[in-house]
CSV table of C-alpha atoms in Angstrom, one decimal:
chain,number,residue,atom,x,y,z
A,1,UNK,CA,149.9,115.2,65.3
A,2,UNK,CA,149.0,113.6,68.5
A,3,UNK,CA,150.0,115.5,71.7
A,4,UNK,CA,153.6,114.5,72.8
A,5,UNK,CA,152.6,114.7,76.4
A,6,UNK,CA,150.2,111.8,75.8
A,7,UNK,CA,152.8,109.8,74.3
A,8,UNK,CA,155.3,110.2,77.1
A,9,UNK,CA,152.6,109.7,79.7
A,10,UNK,CA,151.3,106.3,78.3
A,11,UNK,CA,154.7,105.0,76.9
A,12,UNK,CA,155.4,102.7,79.8
A,13,UNK,CA,152.0,101.2,79.6
A,14,UNK,CA,152.5,100.0,76.1
A,15,UNK,CA,155.9,98.7,76.9
A,16,UNK,CA,154.3,95.9,78.8
A,17,UNK,CA,152.8,94.6,75.5
A,18,UNK,CA,155.8,94.7,73.1
A,19,UNK,CA,155.6,92.6,69.9
A,20,UNK,CA,156.2,88.9,70.3
A,21,UNK,CA,155.6,89.3,74.1
A,22,UNK,CA,152.7,87.9,76.0
A,23,UNK,CA,149.4,89.8,75.3
A,24,UNK,CA,145.9,89.8,76.8
A,25,UNK,CA,143.2,87.5,75.7
A,26,UNK,CA,139.7,87.2,76.5
A,27,UNK,CA,138.6,83.7,77.4
A,28,UNK,CA,135.3,83.0,79.1
A,29,UNK,CA,134.7,86.6,79.9
A,30,UNK,CA,137.8,87.1,81.9
A,31,UNK,CA,141.1,88.7,81.0
A,32,UNK,CA,144.0,86.2,81.0
A,33,UNK,CA,147.5,86.2,79.8
A,34,UNK,CA,148.4,84.0,76.7
A,35,UNK,CA,151.3,83.6,74.5
A,36,UNK,CA,152.0,85.6,71.3
A,37,UNK,CA,149.9,84.8,68.3
A,38,UNK,CA,149.0,88.0,66.4
A,39,UNK,CA,151.3,88.5,63.3
A,40,UNK,CA,153.9,91.2,63.1
A,41,UNK,CA,152.7,94.4,61.5
A,42,UNK,CA,152.9,93.8,57.7
A,43,UNK,CA,154.7,96.1,55.5
A,44,UNK,CA,152.5,98.7,53.5
A,45,UNK,CA,153.3,96.8,50.3
A,46,UNK,CA,152.2,93.4,51.5
A,47,UNK,CA,149.4,93.8,54.1
A,48,UNK,CA,146.6,93.5,51.5
A,49,UNK,CA,148.0,90.3,50.0
A,50,UNK,CA,148.3,88.6,53.4
A,51,UNK,CA,144.6,88.8,54.1
A,52,UNK,CA,142.8,88.0,50.8
A,53,UNK,CA,142.1,84.5,49.7
A,54,UNK,CA,143.8,83.1,46.5
A,55,UNK,CA,141.1,80.9,45.2
A,56,UNK,CA,138.5,81.5,42.6
A,57,UNK,CA,135.1,83.1,43.2
A,58,UNK,CA,132.0,80.7,43.9
A,59,UNK,CA,130.3,79.9,40.6
A,60,UNK,CA,127.1,81.6,41.8
A,61,UNK,CA,126.7,85.3,42.2
A,62,UNK,CA,126.8,85.0,45.9
A,63,UNK,CA,129.4,83.7,48.4
A,64,UNK,CA,129.6,80.1,49.3
A,65,UNK,CA,126.4,79.0,51.3
A,66,UNK,CA,127.1,78.7,55.0
A,67,UNK,CA,125.2,78.6,58.3
A,68,UNK,CA,123.5,82.0,58.8
A,69,UNK,CA,125.9,83.9,60.9
A,70,UNK,CA,124.9,87.5,60.4
A,71,UNK,CA,122.2,89.7,61.8
A,72,UNK,CA,121.7,93.5,61.1
A,73,UNK,CA,120.5,94.4,64.6
A,74,UNK,CA,121.9,97.9,65.5
A,75,UNK,CA,122.5,99.7,68.7
A,76,UNK,CA,119.8,102.3,69.0
A,77,UNK,CA,122.1,105.0,70.8
A,78,UNK,CA,125.8,105.6,70.6
A,79,UNK,CA,128.3,104.1,72.9
A,80,UNK,CA,131.3,105.3,74.7
A,81,UNK,CA,134.2,107.4,73.7
A,82,UNK,CA,137.6,105.9,73.5
A,83,UNK,CA,140.7,107.2,75.5
A,84,UNK,CA,143.8,108.3,73.5
A,85,UNK,CA,146.7,106.3,74.7
A,86,UNK,CA,149.3,108.4,72.9
A,87,UNK,CA,149.2,108.5,69.1
A,88,UNK,CA,146.3,106.0,69.0
A,89,UNK,CA,143.7,108.1,67.3
A,90,UNK,CA,143.9,105.9,64.2
A,91,UNK,CA,143.2,102.9,66.3
A,92,UNK,CA,140.1,104.6,68.0
A,93,UNK,CA,138.6,105.8,64.7
A,94,UNK,CA,138.9,102.3,63.2
A,95,UNK,CA,137.4,100.6,66.3
A,96,UNK,CA,134.4,103.0,66.3
A,97,UNK,CA,133.6,102.2,62.6
A,98,UNK,CA,133.8,98.5,63.2
A,99,UNK,CA,131.7,98.9,66.3
A,100,UNK,CA,128.9,100.5,64.2
A,101,UNK,CA,129.2,97.9,61.4
A,102,UNK,CA,125.6,96.2,61.8
A,103,UNK,CA,126.5,92.5,60.9
A,104,UNK,CA,129.8,92.4,62.6
A,105,UNK,CA,128.5,93.6,66.0
A,106,UNK,CA,125.4,91.6,65.8
A,107,UNK,CA,127.6,88.4,65.0
A,108,UNK,CA,130.3,89.2,67.5
A,109,UNK,CA,127.8,89.9,70.4
A,110,UNK,CA,125.9,86.7,69.6
A,111,UNK,CA,128.6,84.7,71.2
A,112,UNK,CA,128.8,82.2,68.2
A,113,UNK,CA,132.6,82.5,67.8
A,114,UNK,CA,133.3,82.5,71.4
A,115,UNK,CA,131.4,79.4,72.1
A,116,UNK,CA,133.6,77.6,69.6
A,117,UNK,CA,136.9,79.4,69.8
A,118,UNK,CA,139.6,77.0,70.7
A,119,UNK,CA,142.6,79.4,70.6
A,120,UNK,CA,144.8,79.2,73.7
A,121,UNK,CA,146.4,82.6,73.0
A,122,UNK,CA,145.2,85.9,71.6
A,123,UNK,CA,142.1,85.9,69.6
A,124,UNK,CA,141.2,89.1,67.6
A,125,UNK,CA,137.4,88.3,67.4
A,126,UNK,CA,137.2,87.6,71.2
A,127,UNK,CA,139.0,90.7,71.9
A,128,UNK,CA,136.8,92.8,69.7
A,129,UNK,CA,133.6,91.2,71.3
A,130,UNK,CA,134.9,92.4,74.7
A,131,UNK,CA,135.7,95.8,73.4
A,132,UNK,CA,132.3,96.2,71.6
A,133,UNK,CA,130.4,95.0,74.7
A,134,UNK,CA,132.1,97.5,76.9
A,135,UNK,CA,131.6,100.4,74.4
A,136,UNK,CA,127.9,99.9,73.8
A,137,UNK,CA,127.2,99.3,77.4
A,138,UNK,CA,128.7,102.6,78.6
A,139,UNK,CA,127.0,105.6,76.6
A,140,UNK,CA,128.4,108.8,77.8
A,141,UNK,CA,131.6,107.3,79.3
A,142,UNK,CA,135.1,107.1,78.2
A,143,UNK,CA,136.7,103.6,78.0
A,144,UNK,CA,140.3,102.5,77.3
A,145,UNK,CA,140.7,100.1,74.4
A,146,UNK,CA,141.9,96.8,75.4
A,147,UNK,CA,145.7,96.5,74.8
A,148,UNK,CA,145.5,93.2,72.9
A,149,UNK,CA,143.6,95.0,70.0
A,150,UNK,CA,146.7,97.1,69.2
A,151,UNK,CA,149.7,95.4,70.9
A,152,UNK,CA,150.9,93.7,67.7
A,153,UNK,CA,150.6,96.7,65.6
A,154,UNK,CA,151.0,100.0,67.4
A,155,UNK,CA,154.6,101.4,67.5
A,156,UNK,CA,153.8,104.6,69.7
A,157,UNK,CA,154.0,106.6,66.5
A,158,UNK,CA,151.3,107.9,64.1
A,159,UNK,CA,150.3,104.9,61.9
A,160,UNK,CA,147.8,104.6,58.9
A,161,UNK,CA,144.3,103.9,59.9
A,162,UNK,CA,143.7,101.9,56.6
A,163,UNK,CA,146.6,99.7,57.4
A,164,UNK,CA,145.3,99.0,60.8
A,165,UNK,CA,141.9,98.3,59.6
A,166,UNK,CA,143.2,95.7,57.2
A,167,UNK,CA,145.5,94.3,59.8
A,168,UNK,CA,142.5,93.9,62.1
A,169,UNK,CA,140.3,92.2,59.5
A,170,UNK,CA,143.1,89.9,58.6
A,171,UNK,CA,143.6,88.9,62.3
A,172,UNK,CA,139.8,88.3,62.7
A,173,UNK,CA,139.8,86.3,59.4
A,174,UNK,CA,142.7,84.1,60.9
A,175,UNK,CA,140.7,83.7,64.1
A,176,UNK,CA,137.8,82.2,62.0
A,177,UNK,CA,140.1,79.5,60.5
A,178,UNK,CA,141.2,76.3,62.2
A,179,UNK,CA,144.8,76.3,63.5
A,180,UNK,CA,145.4,72.6,63.1
A,181,UNK,CA,145.0,72.3,59.3
A,182,UNK,CA,145.7,74.2,56.2
A,183,UNK,CA,142.7,76.3,55.0
A,184,UNK,CA,141.3,76.2,51.4
A,185,UNK,CA,139.5,79.0,49.3
A,186,UNK,CA,136.1,77.6,50.1
A,187,UNK,CA,136.6,77.6,53.8
A,188,UNK,CA,138.1,81.0,53.7
A,189,UNK,CA,135.1,82.3,51.9
A,190,UNK,CA,132.9,80.8,54.5
A,191,UNK,CA,134.3,82.7,57.3
A,192,UNK,CA,132.5,85.5,59.2
A,193,UNK,CA,134.8,88.4,57.7
A,194,UNK,CA,134.6,87.2,54.2
A,195,UNK,CA,130.9,86.7,54.4
A,196,UNK,CA,130.5,90.4,55.6
A,197,UNK,CA,133.4,92.3,53.8
A,198,UNK,CA,134.4,89.9,51.1
A,199,UNK,CA,133.5,90.0,47.4
A,200,UNK,CA,135.0,89.3,44.0
A,201,UNK,CA,136.0,91.3,40.9
A,202,UNK,CA,135.9,89.8,37.6
A,203,UNK,CA,139.0,90.8,35.4
A,204,UNK,CA,138.3,90.0,31.7
A,205,UNK,CA,140.7,90.4,28.9
A,206,UNK,CA,139.6,90.1,25.2
A,207,UNK,CA,142.0,89.6,22.4
A,208,UNK,CA,141.3,92.2,19.6
A,209,UNK,CA,142.6,89.7,17.0
A,210,UNK,CA,140.9,86.5,17.7
A,211,UNK,CA,138.3,87.9,20.0
A,212,UNK,CA,139.0,85.2,22.6
A,213,UNK,CA,138.3,86.1,26.2
A,214,UNK,CA,140.1,85.2,29.4
A,215,UNK,CA,138.5,85.8,32.8
A,216,UNK,CA,139.9,85.6,36.4
A,217,UNK,CA,138.3,86.3,39.7
A,218,UNK,CA,140.2,88.5,42.3
A,219,UNK,CA,138.9,88.6,45.9
A,220,UNK,CA,138.7,91.9,47.8
A,221,UNK,CA,138.0,93.1,51.3
A,222,UNK,CA,138.2,96.7,50.4
A,223,UNK,CA,138.2,98.8,47.2
A,224,UNK,CA,140.8,101.6,46.7
A,225,UNK,CA,139.7,104.5,44.5
A,226,UNK,CA,142.0,106.8,42.6
A,227,UNK,CA,140.7,110.4,43.2
A,228,UNK,CA,143.2,112.4,41.3
A,229,UNK,CA,140.9,113.0,38.4
A,230,UNK,CA,137.6,112.3,40.1
A,231,UNK,CA,135.3,114.7,41.8
A,232,UNK,CA,133.0,112.1,43.3
A,233,UNK,CA,133.1,108.5,44.4
A,234,UNK,CA,130.9,107.6,41.4
A,235,UNK,CA,133.4,109.0,39.0
A,236,UNK,CA,136.2,107.3,40.7
A,237,UNK,CA,134.2,103.9,40.4
A,238,UNK,CA,133.4,104.7,36.7
A,239,UNK,CA,137.1,105.1,36.1
A,240,UNK,CA,137.9,101.9,37.9
A,241,UNK,CA,135.6,99.9,35.6
A,242,UNK,CA,136.5,101.8,32.4
A,243,UNK,CA,137.9,99.3,29.7
A,244,UNK,CA,141.7,99.6,29.3
A,245,UNK,CA,143.4,99.2,26.1
A,246,UNK,CA,146.4,97.0,26.2
A,247,UNK,CA,149.0,97.5,23.4
A,248,UNK,CA,152.6,98.4,22.8
A,249,UNK,CA,154.8,97.5,25.7
A,250,UNK,CA,151.6,96.5,27.6
A,251,UNK,CA,150.3,94.3,24.9
A,252,UNK,CA,148.6,91.0,25.9
A,253,UNK,CA,150.1,87.6,25.3
A,254,UNK,CA,147.4,85.6,23.7
A,255,UNK,CA,147.6,81.8,24.0
A,256,UNK,CA,145.5,81.3,20.9
A,257,UNK,CA,147.4,83.8,18.8
A,258,UNK,CA,150.7,82.7,20.3
A,259,UNK,CA,152.1,86.2,20.7
A,260,UNK,CA,151.6,89.6,22.0
A,261,UNK,CA,148.5,91.3,20.6
A,262,UNK,CA,146.4,94.4,21.3
A,263,UNK,CA,143.5,93.6,23.7
A,264,UNK,CA,140.8,95.2,25.9
A,265,UNK,CA,140.9,94.6,29.7
A,266,UNK,CA,137.7,95.2,31.7
A,267,UNK,CA,137.2,95.1,35.5
A,268,UNK,CA,133.6,94.5,36.8
A,269,UNK,CA,132.1,93.5,40.1
A,270,UNK,CA,131.2,89.8,40.2
A,271,UNK,CA,130.2,89.3,43.8
A,272,UNK,CA,129.4,92.5,45.7
A,273,UNK,CA,130.1,92.6,49.4
A,274,UNK,CA,127.5,93.0,52.0
A,275,UNK,CA,129.6,95.7,53.6
A,276,UNK,CA,131.6,97.9,51.2
A,277,UNK,CA,134.7,99.6,52.3
A,278,UNK,CA,135.8,102.3,49.9
A,279,UNK,CA,139.3,103.8,50.5
A,280,UNK,CA,140.0,107.1,48.9
A,281,UNK,CA,143.7,107.2,47.8
A,282,UNK,CA,144.7,110.5,49.3
A,283,UNK,CA,148.3,109.8,50.1
A,284,UNK,CA,151.2,109.6,47.6
A,285,UNK,CA,153.0,106.2,47.6
A,286,UNK,CA,156.3,108.1,47.1
A,287,UNK,CA,156.2,111.2,49.3
A,288,UNK,CA,153.4,110.4,51.6
A,289,UNK,CA,151.8,113.8,51.0
A,290,UNK,CA,148.1,114.1,51.1
A,291,UNK,CA,145.7,115.1,48.3
A,292,UNK,CA,143.3,117.4,50.3
A,293,UNK,CA,140.5,117.9,47.7
A,294,UNK,CA,136.7,117.7,48.0
A,295,UNK,CA,135.3,114.4,46.8
A,296,UNK,CA,131.7,114.0,46.9
A,297,UNK,CA,130.3,110.8,48.5
A,298,UNK,CA,126.6,110.0,48.7
A,299,UNK,CA,124.5,108.7,51.6
A,300,UNK,CA,123.0,106.3,49.2
A,301,UNK,CA,125.2,104.6,46.7
A,302,UNK,CA,124.1,102.5,43.7
A,303,UNK,CA,126.6,99.8,42.8
A,304,UNK,CA,124.5,98.3,40.0
A,305,UNK,CA,126.3,100.1,37.0
A,306,UNK,CA,129.6,98.4,38.1
A,307,UNK,CA,128.3,94.7,38.2
A,308,UNK,CA,129.3,92.2,35.5
A,309,UNK,CA,125.8,91.1,35.2
A,310,UNK,CA,123.2,93.8,35.3
A,311,UNK,CA,120.2,93.4,37.7
A,312,UNK,CA,116.7,94.4,37.2
A,313,UNK,CA,116.9,97.1,39.9
A,314,UNK,CA,119.5,99.1,41.7
A,315,UNK,CA,122.1,97.6,44.2
A,316,UNK,CA,121.8,100.4,46.9
A,317,UNK,CA,124.3,100.7,49.6
A,318,UNK,CA,123.8,103.1,52.6
A,319,UNK,CA,126.5,105.1,54.3
A,320,UNK,CA,127.1,104.4,58.0
A,321,UNK,CA,130.5,105.4,58.8
A,322,UNK,CA,133.1,107.9,57.6
A,323,UNK,CA,136.7,107.8,58.6
A,324,UNK,CA,138.6,111.1,58.3
A,325,UNK,CA,142.3,112.2,58.4
A,326,UNK,CA,143.0,115.8,59.3
A,327,UNK,CA,146.5,116.9,58.2
A,328,UNK,CA,148.8,117.2,55.3
A,329,UNK,CA,150.7,113.9,55.0
A,330,UNK,CA,150.5,110.3,56.2
A,331,UNK,CA,153.3,111.0,58.7
A,332,UNK,CA,151.3,113.4,60.9
A,333,UNK,CA,147.8,114.6,61.6
A,334,UNK,CA,144.8,113.3,63.4
A,335,UNK,CA,142.0,110.6,62.7
A,336,UNK,CA,138.4,110.8,63.8
A,337,UNK,CA,135.2,109.4,62.4
A,338,UNK,CA,131.5,109.8,62.0
A,339,UNK,CA,129.1,106.9,62.7
A,340,UNK,CA,125.4,106.6,62.3
A,341,UNK,CA,123.5,105.0,65.2
A,342,UNK,CA,120.5,102.8,65.1
A,343,UNK,CA,118.1,105.7,65.7
A,344,UNK,CA,119.5,107.5,62.5
A,345,UNK,CA,121.4,110.1,64.4
A,346,UNK,CA,124.9,110.8,63.2
A,347,UNK,CA,127.7,111.2,65.9
A,348,UNK,CA,131.2,112.5,65.5
A,349,UNK,CA,133.6,110.2,67.4
A,350,UNK,CA,136.9,112.1,68.2
A,351,UNK,CA,138.7,109.8,70.7
A,352,UNK,CA,137.0,110.6,74.1
A,353,UNK,CA,134.7,113.2,72.6
A,354,UNK,CA,131.4,112.0,71.2
A,355,UNK,CA,129.1,114.6,69.8
A,356,UNK,CA,125.8,114.5,67.8
A,357,UNK,CA,125.8,116.1,64.4
A,358,UNK,CA,123.6,116.2,61.4
A,359,UNK,CA,124.1,114.3,58.1
A,360,UNK,CA,125.3,117.4,56.2
A,361,UNK,CA,128.3,117.5,58.6
A,362,UNK,CA,129.1,113.7,58.0
A,363,UNK,CA,128.7,114.1,54.3
A,364,UNK,CA,131.0,117.1,53.8
A,365,UNK,CA,134.4,115.8,55.1
A,366,UNK,CA,137.5,115.1,53.3
A,367,UNK,CA,136.9,111.4,53.8
A,368,UNK,CA,139.6,108.9,53.8
A,369,UNK,CA,137.7,105.6,54.2
A,370,UNK,CA,133.9,105.1,53.7
A,371,UNK,CA,131.8,102.3,55.0
A,372,UNK,CA,128.6,101.3,53.2
A,373,UNK,CA,126.0,98.5,53.9
A,374,UNK,CA,123.6,96.9,51.5
A,375,UNK,CA,120.2,98.3,52.0
A,376,UNK,CA,118.2,95.2,51.1
A,377,UNK,CA,120.3,92.9,53.2
A,378,UNK,CA,119.9,95.3,56.2
A,379,UNK,CA,116.3,95.6,56.0
A,380,UNK,CA,115.6,91.8,55.6
A,381,UNK,CA,117.5,91.0,58.7
A,382,UNK,CA,116.1,94.0,60.7
A,383,UNK,CA,112.5,92.8,60.0
A,384,UNK,CA,113.2,89.1,60.7
A,385,UNK,CA,115.4,89.2,63.7
A,386,UNK,CA,114.6,89.8,67.3
A,387,UNK,CA,117.0,90.5,70.1
A,388,UNK,CA,117.9,88.9,73.4
A,389,UNK,CA,121.5,89.3,74.8
A,390,UNK,CA,122.2,89.1,78.5
A,391,UNK,CA,125.1,91.2,79.7
A,392,UNK,CA,126.0,88.4,82.1
A,393,UNK,CA,126.6,86.1,79.2
A,394,UNK,CA,128.8,88.6,77.5
A,395,UNK,CA,130.9,88.7,80.6
A,396,UNK,CA,130.5,92.4,81.3
A,397,UNK,CA,129.8,94.4,84.4
A,398,UNK,CA,127.6,97.2,83.7
A,399,UNK,CA,128.8,99.2,86.6
A,400,UNK,CA,132.6,98.8,86.3
A,401,UNK,CA,132.9,98.7,82.5
A,402,UNK,CA,135.7,96.0,82.7
A,403,UNK,CA,135.7,92.4,82.0
A,404,UNK,CA,134.6,90.2,85.0
A,405,UNK,CA,137.2,88.1,86.7
A,406,UNK,CA,134.7,86.4,88.9
A,407,UNK,CA,131.0,85.6,89.1
A,408,UNK,CA,128.7,88.0,87.1
A,409,UNK,CA,126.8,90.7,88.8
A,410,UNK,CA,123.0,90.9,88.9
A,411,UNK,CA,121.3,91.2,85.6
A,412,UNK,CA,121.2,94.5,83.9
A,413,UNK,CA,119.1,95.6,81.0
A,414,UNK,CA,121.8,98.1,79.7
A,415,UNK,CA,123.0,96.1,76.6
A,416,UNK,CA,119.4,95.0,75.7
A,417,UNK,CA,118.2,98.5,75.7
A,418,UNK,CA,121.2,99.7,73.6
A,419,UNK,CA,120.7,97.1,71.0
A,420,UNK,CA,117.1,97.7,70.3
A,421,UNK,CA,116.5,97.5,66.6
A,422,UNK,CA,115.3,100.7,65.1
A,423,UNK,CA,114.7,101.7,61.5
A,424,UNK,CA,117.8,102.9,59.5
A,425,UNK,CA,116.6,106.4,58.5
């Protein structure tokens, strides 16, 4: 449980950002006040539905073609630690995992969204850009997360890191969509968030009487894995795609047979996401108690066996972040994470404390959320992209670590040196 003294000390600072009150926004590199725009924190049962698209998957194996937004350049050294503002370890752990998500940080720091952002109030992507810039420009320091990143979610109590992650992805997805017209499935698939984290499952039901097949496409931003009977992530994935028999009370209503009949249901991966978020279901939906068991997760994960259409070679994902919960229930405990920097070094990010560690340590945790990235996508972008970000353009003062309110200071090479592309070992 987070220290009670921290909660009391920082409580008044959060009271100036209550829900539905003005929150901070980043516009043009300065902190300005804006009206409320972030949604209220969703209920645990509904947060996932709020952020997934409802349309069908693209007909091709990939997402809808869009202008190239994503680059896989990575920071070569680790950035700043994050101050705990009182029960905000779950926020800090999620922000660190996102900050070391290669295509997200590359795109956010490229300024492409900010240059076209027309929001007059809070924008989660603009706020995350400001946070990432500050964090990566101040290695060895401890910075305070911007209030706008958690103002619409934080309740001064221990919260679930996975819920906050999905809330943040949902807010960034909304920031990518125009406010003045309703969105459609194709435009939602074309957003930065869907291009990075989004994929599609194919659910296929085959009638065992007429052999007819019905298929539907279901979008995802993350994948939840039941680990009760699994000793590894691979076993949990195998159980997820294992064909399910539908009969008895769960029999399938076949439109051809005009009645309920036995059927077989199969779930396979139709469109794999570029960044794969795997959530290990450690908490009971009824009691909140935690399943504290060892579940093996590899540094290199082959997702080819779970595809609906088999490929010639493997579909390899590489682990780059591990989010951990220490404690016995979802109502208490502490969150921290491990991230892999661009030089191949793993780091433990525990609020303000940042320490180097080896891969064995990062791979031996009771992981809660795992972050993987497609190896081929990362390598293709790493070879083809070069870097050139000016900290003045990003609106950051390299000496103060805060957003600028006036003219930028003299040029500093800090961000450029931090974002040098090195091989992912």
